[in-house]
PDB file of C-alpha atoms in Angstrom:
ATOM      1  CA  MET A   1      99.258 208.445  86.004  1.00 42.00           C
ATOM      2  CA  ALA A   2      99.206 208.203  89.783  1.00 44.00           C
ATOM      3  CA  GLU A   3     102.930 208.766  90.201  1.00 44.00           C
ATOM      4  CA  HIS A   4     103.329 211.345  87.424  1.00 50.00           C
ATOM      5  CA  ALA A   5     102.309 214.951  87.853  1.00 84.00           C
ATOM      6  CA  ARG A   6     103.273 215.673  84.218  1.00 94.00           C
ATOM      7  CA  VAL A   7     103.727 213.244  81.332  1.00 97.00           C
ATOM      8  CA  GLU A   8     105.073 214.245  77.926  1.00 98.00           C
ATOM      9  CA  ILE A   9     104.144 212.095  74.916  1.00 98.00           C
ATOM     10  CA  ARG A  10     105.419 212.432  71.358  1.00 98.00           C
ATOM     11  CA  CYS A  11     103.775 210.611  68.454  1.00 98.00           C
ATOM     12  CA  SER A  12     105.781 210.681  65.229  1.00 97.00           C
ATOM     13  CA  GLY A  13     105.709 209.149  61.800  1.00 96.00           C
ATOM     14  CA  SER A  14     105.255 210.072  58.180  1.00 92.00           C
ATOM     15  CA  GLY A  15     102.596 212.439  56.961  1.00 85.00           C
ATOM     16  CA  GLY A  16      99.437 210.456  56.250  1.00 87.00           C
ATOM     17  CA  GLN A  17      99.962 207.854  59.009  1.00 93.00           C
ATOM     18  CA  GLY A  18      97.398 209.426  61.331  1.00 94.00           C
ATOM     19  CA  ILE A  19      99.890 210.752  63.867  1.00 95.00           C
ATOM     20  CA  LEU A  20      97.889 213.927  64.480  1.00 95.00           C
ATOM     21  CA  LEU A  21      94.704 211.941  65.092  1.00 96.00           C
ATOM     22  CA  ALA A  22      96.543 209.607  67.483  1.00 98.00           C
ATOM     23  CA  ALA A  23      97.737 212.548  69.589  1.00 98.00           C
ATOM     24  CA  ALA A  24      94.295 214.166  69.510  1.00 98.00           C
ATOM     25  CA  ILE A  25      92.773 210.912  70.793  1.00 98.00           C
ATOM     26  CA  ILE A  26      95.288 210.727  73.652  1.00 98.00           C
ATOM     27  CA  ALA A  27      94.541 214.356  74.533  1.00 98.00           C
ATOM     28  CA  GLU A  28      90.785 213.783  74.422  1.00 98.00           C
ATOM     29  CA  ALA A  29      91.065 210.699  76.648  1.00 98.00           C
ATOM     30  CA  ALA A  30      93.082 212.645  79.225  1.00 98.00           C
ATOM     31  CA  ALA A  31      90.728 215.635  79.134  1.00 98.00           C
ATOM     32  CA  ALA A  32      87.720 213.353  79.651  1.00 98.00           C
ATOM     33  CA  LEU A  33      89.383 212.193  82.877  1.00 97.00           C
ATOM     34  CA  GLY A  34      89.693 215.779  84.096  1.00 97.00           C
ATOM     35  CA  ARG A  35      93.429 216.126  83.408  1.00 97.00           C
ATOM     36  CA  HIS A  36      95.043 219.302  82.156  1.00 98.00           C
ATOM     37  CA  VAL A  37      96.125 218.738  78.546  1.00 98.00           C
ATOM     38  CA  VAL A  38      98.040 220.506  75.795  1.00 98.00           C
ATOM     39  CA  GLN A  39      98.328 219.023  72.297  1.00 97.00           C
ATOM     40  CA  THR A  40     100.557 220.452  69.552  1.00 95.00           C
ATOM     41  CA  GLN A  41     101.603 219.284  66.106  1.00 90.00           C
ATOM     42  CA  SER A  42     104.335 219.857  63.559  1.00 84.00           C
ATOM     43  CA  TYR A  43     104.892 218.492  60.090  1.00 68.00           C
ATOM     44  CA  GLY A  44     107.207 219.187  57.205  1.00 64.00           C
ATOM     45  CA  PRO A  45     106.216 220.866  53.943  1.00 62.00           C
ATOM     46  CA  GLU A  46     105.849 217.446  52.329  1.00 53.00           C
ATOM     47  CA  ALA A  47     102.448 216.948  54.069  1.00 54.00           C
ATOM     48  CA  ARG A  48     102.213 213.303  52.987  1.00 60.00           C
ATOM     49  CA  GLY A  49     105.337 211.227  53.387  1.00 65.00           C
ATOM     50  CA  GLY A  50     107.444 213.738  55.324  1.00 76.00           C
ATOM     51  CA  ALA A  51     108.247 213.323  59.013  1.00 87.00           C
ATOM     52  CA  SER A  52     105.565 214.684  61.302  1.00 91.00           C
ATOM     53  CA  LYS A  53     105.050 214.808  65.031  1.00 95.00           C
ATOM     54  CA  ALA A  54     102.244 215.573  67.407  1.00 97.00           C
ATOM     55  CA  GLU A  55     102.799 216.002  71.105  1.00 98.00           C
ATOM     56  CA  VAL A  56     100.640 215.774  74.186  1.00 98.00           C
ATOM     57  CA  ILE A  57     101.350 216.971  77.701  1.00 98.00           C
ATOM     58  CA  ILE A  58      99.127 215.543  80.426  1.00 98.00           C
ATOM     59  CA  SER A  59      99.240 216.976  83.916  1.00 97.00           C
ATOM     60  CA  GLU A  60      97.387 216.796  87.203  1.00 94.00           C
ATOM     61  CA  GLY A  61      97.739 220.578  87.496  1.00 94.00           C
ATOM     62  CA  PRO A  62      98.111 223.626  85.260  1.00 94.00           C
ATOM     63  CA  ILE A  63     100.654 223.347  82.451  1.00 95.00           C
ATOM     64  CA  ASP A  64     103.025 226.294  82.676  1.00 90.00           C
ATOM     65  CA  TYR A  65     105.228 225.388  79.715  1.00 90.00           C
ATOM     66  CA  PRO A  66     103.235 223.840  76.848  1.00 90.00           C
ATOM     67  CA  GLU A  67     106.124 222.378  74.845  1.00 92.00           C
ATOM     68  CA  VAL A  68     107.459 218.835  75.010  1.00 96.00           C
ATOM     69  CA  GLN A  69     111.203 218.877  75.714  1.00 92.00           C
ATOM     70  CA  THR A  70     112.101 215.278  76.569  1.00 96.00           C
ATOM     71  CA  PRO A  71     109.144 212.953  76.054  1.00 98.00           C
ATOM     72  CA  ASP A  72     108.490 210.327  78.697  1.00 98.00           C
ATOM     73  CA  VAL A  73     106.862 208.242  75.956  1.00 98.00           C
ATOM     74  CA  SER A  74     107.572 208.244  72.219  1.00 98.00           C
ATOM     75  CA  LEU A  75     105.441 206.457  69.637  1.00 98.00           C
ATOM     76  CA  VAL A  76     107.345 206.128  66.340  1.00 98.00           C
ATOM     77  CA  LEU A  77     105.823 204.828  63.099  1.00 98.00           C
ATOM     78  CA  SER A  78     108.540 205.573  60.513  1.00 97.00           C
ATOM     79  CA  GLN A  79     112.310 205.401  60.133  1.00 96.00           C
ATOM     80  CA  ALA A  80     112.568 209.105  59.269  1.00 94.00           C
ATOM     81  CA  ALA A  81     110.627 210.025  62.413  1.00 95.00           C
ATOM     82  CA  TYR A  82     112.837 207.743  64.502  1.00 96.00           C
ATOM     83  CA  HIS A  83     115.972 209.523  63.307  1.00 94.00           C
ATOM     84  CA  LYS A  84     114.450 212.979  63.641  1.00 94.00           C
ATOM     85  CA  TYR A  85     112.548 212.723  66.944  1.00 94.00           C
ATOM     86  CA  ALA A  86     113.213 209.586  69.023  1.00 94.00           C
ATOM     87  CA  GLY A  87     116.605 210.748  70.286  1.00 93.00           C
ATOM     88  CA  ASP A  88     114.869 213.281  72.523  1.00 95.00           C
ATOM     89  CA  THR A  89     113.113 210.566  74.531  1.00 97.00           C
ATOM     90  CA  LYS A  90     113.928 210.868  78.218  1.00 96.00           C
ATOM     91  CA  PRO A  91     116.543 208.394  79.505  1.00 96.00           C
ATOM     92  CA  GLY A  92     114.557 205.562  81.058  1.00 95.00           C
ATOM     93  CA  GLY A  93     111.521 206.641  79.032  1.00 96.00           C
ATOM     94  CA  LEU A  94     109.444 204.384  76.793  1.00 97.00           C
ATOM     95  CA  LEU A  95     109.932 204.079  73.029  1.00 97.00           C
ATOM     96  CA  VAL A  96     107.088 202.219  71.296  1.00 98.00           C
ATOM     97  CA  TYR A  97     107.757 201.712  67.587  1.00 98.00           C
ATOM     98  CA  ASP A  98     106.566 199.871  64.486  1.00 98.00           C
ATOM     99  CA  SER A  99     109.004 196.960  64.272  1.00 98.00           C
ATOM    100  CA  GLY A 100     108.201 196.417  60.587  1.00 97.00           C
ATOM    101  CA  LEU A 101     109.146 199.955  59.580  1.00 97.00           C
ATOM    102  CA  VAL A 102     111.688 201.152  62.130  1.00 97.00           C
ATOM    103  CA  GLU A 103     115.178 199.774  62.650  1.00 96.00           C
ATOM    104  CA  LEU A 104     116.721 200.995  65.898  1.00 94.00           C
ATOM    105  CA  ASP A 105     120.300 202.158  66.201  1.00 90.00           C
ATOM    106  CA  PRO A 106     122.359 199.343  67.735  1.00 83.00           C
ATOM    107  CA  GLY A 107     123.276 199.601  71.387  1.00 74.00           C
ATOM    108  CA  ASP A 108     120.796 202.302  72.363  1.00 74.00           C
ATOM    109  CA  ASP A 109     119.965 201.159  75.884  1.00 84.00           C
ATOM    110  CA  ARG A 110     118.982 204.528  77.331  1.00 90.00           C
ATOM    111  CA  VAL A 111     115.236 203.911  76.876  1.00 95.00           C
ATOM    112  CA  VAL A 112     112.838 201.016  77.336  1.00 96.00           C
ATOM    113  CA  ARG A 113     111.983 199.772  73.845  1.00 95.00           C
ATOM    114  CA  CYS A 114     108.877 198.015  72.633  1.00 97.00           C
ATOM    115  CA  GLY A 115     108.749 197.152  68.944  1.00 97.00           C
ATOM    116  CA  LEU A 116     105.497 195.771  67.563  1.00 98.00           C
ATOM    117  CA  PRO A 117     104.296 195.188  63.965  1.00 98.00           C
ATOM    118  CA  PHE A 118     101.494 197.785  63.862  1.00 98.00           C
ATOM    119  CA  THR A 119     101.364 198.227  60.090  1.00 98.00           C
ATOM    120  CA  ALA A 120     101.567 194.487  59.407  1.00 98.00           C
ATOM    121  CA  VAL A 121      98.721 193.791  61.841  1.00 98.00           C
ATOM    122  CA  ALA A 122      96.564 196.536  60.304  1.00 98.00           C
ATOM    123  CA  ALA A 123      97.243 195.248  56.783  1.00 98.00           C
ATOM    124  CA  ASP A 124      97.148 191.503  57.428  1.00 98.00           C
ATOM    125  CA  GLU A 125      94.381 191.220  60.018  1.00 97.00           C
ATOM    126  CA  LEU A 126      92.152 194.104  58.956  1.00 97.00           C
ATOM    127  CA  GLY A 127      93.148 194.671  55.338  1.00 97.00           C
ATOM    128  CA  LYS A 128      93.458 198.401  56.081  1.00 97.00           C
ATOM    129  CA  LYS A 129      96.819 200.076  56.701  1.00 96.00           C
ATOM    130  CA  VAL A 130      94.890 203.277  57.379  1.00 96.00           C
ATOM    131  CA  VAL A 131      94.151 202.088  60.943  1.00 98.00           C
ATOM    132  CA  THR A 132      97.810 201.489  61.821  1.00 98.00           C
ATOM    133  CA  ASN A 133      97.638 204.503  64.141  1.00 98.00           C
ATOM    134  CA  ILE A 134      94.710 202.999  66.045  1.00 99.00           C
ATOM    135  CA  VAL A 135      96.474 199.633  66.377  1.00 99.00           C
ATOM    136  CA  ALA A 136      99.468 201.561  67.747  1.00 99.00           C
ATOM    137  CA  LEU A 137      97.244 203.459  70.209  1.00 98.00           C
ATOM    138  CA  GLY A 138      95.858 200.212  71.582  1.00 98.00           C
ATOM    139  CA  ALA A 139      99.371 198.892  72.155  1.00 98.00           C
ATOM    140  CA  LEU A 140     100.530 202.200  73.626  1.00 98.00           C
ATOM    141  CA  ALA A 141      97.610 202.215  76.066  1.00 97.00           C
ATOM    142  CA  ALA A 142      98.530 198.709  77.231  1.00 97.00           C
ATOM    143  CA  VAL A 143     102.293 199.184  77.433  1.00 97.00           C
ATOM    144  CA  SER A 144     102.486 202.694  78.904  1.00 96.00           C
ATOM    145  CA  GLY A 145      99.676 202.567  81.468  1.00 94.00           C
ATOM    146  CA  ILE A 146      99.470 206.368  81.348  1.00 94.00           C
ATOM    147  CA  LEU A 147      95.710 206.409  80.809  1.00 96.00           C
ATOM    148  CA  PRO A 148      93.023 203.798  81.452  1.00 97.00           C
ATOM    149  CA  VAL A 149      92.478 201.642  78.371  1.00 97.00           C
ATOM    150  CA  GLU A 150      88.734 202.345  78.475  1.00 98.00           C
ATOM    151  CA  ALA A 151      89.314 206.113  78.305  1.00 98.00           C
ATOM    152  CA  VAL A 152      91.498 205.749  75.217  1.00 98.00           C
ATOM    153  CA  ARG A 153      89.030 203.344  73.566  1.00 98.00           C
ATOM    154  CA  ASP A 154      86.155 205.767  74.238  1.00 98.00           C
ATOM    155  CA  ALA A 155      88.166 208.632  72.729  1.00 98.00           C
ATOM    156  CA  VAL A 156      88.914 206.542  69.623  1.00 98.00           C
ATOM    157  CA  LEU A 157      85.229 205.813  69.134  1.00 97.00           C
ATOM    158  CA  SER A 158      84.220 209.435  69.664  1.00 97.00           C
ATOM    159  CA  ARG A 159      86.765 210.726  67.114  1.00 95.00           C
ATOM    160  CA  VAL A 160      86.044 208.431  64.166  1.00 94.00           C
ATOM    161  CA  PRO A 161      82.982 208.626  61.903  1.00 94.00           C
ATOM    162  CA  GLU A 162      80.221 206.211  62.879  1.00 95.00           C
ATOM    163  CA  ARG A 163      80.625 204.100  59.743  1.00 97.00           C
ATOM    164  CA  PHE A 164      84.253 203.359  60.750  1.00 97.00           C
ATOM    165  CA  ARG A 165      83.695 202.715  64.453  1.00 97.00           C
ATOM    166  CA  GLU A 166      83.601 198.925  64.212  1.00 98.00           C
ATOM    167  CA  LEU A 167      86.833 198.832  62.182  1.00 98.00           C
ATOM    168  CA  ASN A 168      88.581 201.187  64.601  1.00 98.00           C
ATOM    169  CA  GLU A 169      87.327 199.346  67.668  1.00 98.00           C
ATOM    170  CA  HIS A 170      88.697 196.112  66.204  1.00 98.00           C
ATOM    171  CA  ALA A 171      92.012 197.832  65.371  1.00 99.00           C
ATOM    172  CA  PHE A 172      92.274 199.197  68.919  1.00 99.00           C
ATOM    173  CA  GLY A 173      91.550 195.740  70.335  1.00 98.00           C
ATOM    174  CA  LEU A 174      94.252 194.125  68.197  1.00 98.00           C
ATOM    175  CA  GLY A 175      96.754 196.741  69.338  1.00 98.00           C
ATOM    176  CA  LEU A 176      95.704 196.289  72.946  1.00 98.00           C
ATOM    177  CA  ARG A 177      96.352 192.558  72.664  1.00 98.00           C
ATOM    178  CA  LEU A 178      99.750 193.202  71.059  1.00 98.00           C
ATOM    179  CA  GLY A 179     100.664 195.546  73.892  1.00 97.00           C
ATOM    180  CA  GLN A 180      99.485 193.169  76.593  1.00 97.00           C
ATOM    181  CA  GLU A 181     101.633 190.390  75.118  1.00 96.00           C
ATOM    182  CA  ALA A 182     104.673 192.629  74.558  1.00 94.00           C
ATOM    183  CA  GLU A 183     107.891 192.327  76.480  1.00 88.00           C
ATOM    184  CA  PRO A 184     109.606 195.742  76.445  1.00 85.00           C
ATOM    185  CA  VAL A 185     113.398 195.531  76.610  1.00 84.00           C
ATOM    186  CA  THR A 186     116.099 197.691  78.129  1.00 77.00           C
ATOM    187  CA  SER A 187     119.161 195.886  76.728  1.00 57.00           C
ATOM    188  CA  SER A 188     120.338 195.682  73.149  1.00 51.00           C
ATOM    189  CA  ALA A 189     119.252 192.056  72.858  1.00 45.00           C
ATOM    190  CA  PRO A 190     117.249 191.461  69.664  1.00 44.00           C
ATOM    191  CA  GLN A 191     113.503 191.806  70.051  1.00 46.00           C
ATOM    192  CA  THR A 192     111.041 189.732  68.078  1.00 42.00           C
ATOM    193  CA  ALA A 193     107.426 190.503  67.432  1.00 44.00           C
TER     194      ALA A 193
END
């Protein structure tokens, strides 16, 4: 975050995908590093299955306006969330999305895009779709560089119950590897993952 005084992050997906936990982990990681942080959340009346979002603002100084307007980084885990929230991503910002669940609008070159199969990795490699959000956090940490990977990993482990720490640490590691191997794109050329 050396060059950014303020970074706005939006995590979005369907209710039940762990979006709120993902944002809380990002906020906790930033706070542990001494950053100023605000985390908010919003979800539809559907609770499970409806589009939801959680937002984090990280700043080197006080946060005067605690609402995300144009996220620098958007993490999107569902098609409905993509249509509802991703369009606000800042031009030149980073859009990290689940390539198995989200189909991007053709020709949208205004953001850097990084599609990775978070849900497929969680299901196929761990047998647990419930950790898709943690796989996505690992990739986001690697691709965005906003926070040190270790800080995010530590926040993951502090937020999950002890009996699930090993599973979540493995999920984070798989996501980290995905992110490290990713090749974000800025053109409308097809992306494979």
